[in-house]
Tab-separated table of C-alpha atoms in Angstrom:
chain	number	residue	atom	x	y	z
F	1	MET	CA	-0.343	11.387	11.473
F	2	GLN	CA	-2.894	11.093	8.688
F	3	GLN	CA	-4.444	7.640	8.293
F	4	LEU	CA	-6.134	5.939	5.341
F	5	GLU	CA	-7.632	2.503	4.858
F	6	LEU	CA	-7.621	0.382	1.722
F	7	ARG	CA	-9.854	-2.666	1.503
F	8	LEU	CA	-8.485	-5.330	-0.821
F	9	ASN	CA	-10.485	-6.752	-3.724
F	10	SER	CA	-8.149	-9.755	-4.001
F	11	ASP	CA	-5.532	-11.504	-1.881
F	12	TYR	CA	-2.962	-8.742	-2.390
F	13	VAL	CA	-2.203	-5.467	-4.148
F	14	GLU	CA	1.135	-4.419	-5.615
F	15	LEU	CA	2.748	-1.569	-3.679
F	16	ASN	CA	2.850	0.863	-6.611
F	17	GLN	CA	-0.856	0.197	-7.294
F	18	LEU	CA	-1.732	0.711	-3.621
F	19	LEU	CA	-0.193	4.179	-3.821
F	20	LYS	CA	-2.297	4.919	-6.908
F	21	LEU	CA	-5.542	3.512	-5.441
F	22	THR	CA	-5.208	5.564	-2.251
F	23	GLY	CA	-4.566	8.769	-4.198
F	24	VAL	CA	-0.988	9.171	-2.977
F	25	CYS	CA	0.167	9.100	-6.628
F	26	ASP	CA	-1.589	9.893	-9.902
F	27	SER	CA	-0.355	6.749	-11.646
F	28	GLY	CA	1.333	3.419	-11.075
F	29	GLY	CA	4.469	4.860	-12.673
F	30	ALA	CA	4.533	7.696	-10.163
F	31	GLY	CA	4.077	5.080	-7.435
F	32	LYS	CA	7.098	3.158	-8.732
F	33	ALA	CA	9.190	6.340	-8.631
F	34	LEU	CA	8.082	7.079	-5.069
F	35	VAL	CA	8.998	3.558	-3.927
F	36	ALA	CA	12.359	3.770	-5.714
F	37	SER	CA	13.139	7.016	-3.861
F	38	GLY	CA	13.195	5.083	-0.563
F	39	VAL	CA	10.447	6.978	1.271
F	40	VAL	CA	7.903	4.128	1.462
F	41	ALA	CA	7.935	1.707	4.398
F	42	VAL	CA	5.972	-1.523	4.801
F	43	ASP	CA	5.494	-2.657	8.386
F	44	GLY	CA	8.178	-0.208	9.503
F	45	LYS	CA	10.874	-1.252	7.003
F	46	ILE	CA	11.867	0.717	3.900
F	47	GLU	CA	10.584	-1.138	0.832
F	48	LEU	CA	12.315	-0.704	-2.531
F	49	ARG	CA	10.465	-3.432	-4.460
F	50	LYS	CA	7.971	-1.502	-6.554
F	51	THR	CA	5.618	-4.436	-7.087
F	52	CYS	CA	5.935	-5.905	-3.598
F	53	LYS	CA	2.735	-7.822	-2.761
F	54	ILE	CA	0.915	-6.058	0.065
F	55	GLN	CA	-1.571	-8.207	1.957
F	56	ALA	CA	-4.292	-7.574	4.529
F	57	GLY	CA	-2.947	-6.599	7.922
F	58	GLN	CA	0.104	-4.803	6.597
F	59	LYS	CA	0.769	-1.101	7.163
F	60	VAL	CA	2.326	1.184	4.570
F	61	THR	CA	3.900	4.472	5.647
F	62	ILE	CA	4.907	7.430	3.471
F	63	GLY	CA	6.104	10.386	5.529
F	64	ASP	CA	3.305	11.225	7.973
F	65	LEU	CA	0.711	9.112	6.102
F	66	LEU	CA	-0.203	5.651	7.396
F	67	ILE	CA	-2.222	3.286	5.199
F	68	TYR	CA	-3.926	0.282	6.803
F	69	VAL	CA	-4.599	-2.593	4.407
F	70	LEU	CA	-7.865	-4.357	5.206
F	71	PRO	CA	-9.007	-7.805	4.029
F	72	ARG	CA	-11.560	-8.109	1.287
F	73	ARG	CA	-15.119	-8.485	2.399
F	74	SER	CA	-16.409	-12.020	2.504
F	75	ALA	CA	-19.306	-12.867	0.236
F	76	GLY	CA	-22.451	-13.450	2.072
């Protein structure tokens, strides 16, 4: 299984934007279509909410791709 990591710049990222930022999709619109097709899972459960708020510690799966969501770096 291929694995990617995404470090947050804020408290959360919308699911469709996560797919764009990790290069899974070319645009947020393509990310919305992918989510709507029912192939995206968050923490092991199929997620159909396109703008679901994904937070640090969650795992997003699309086929054989696993994306780990990491917390933003603390200032200092």
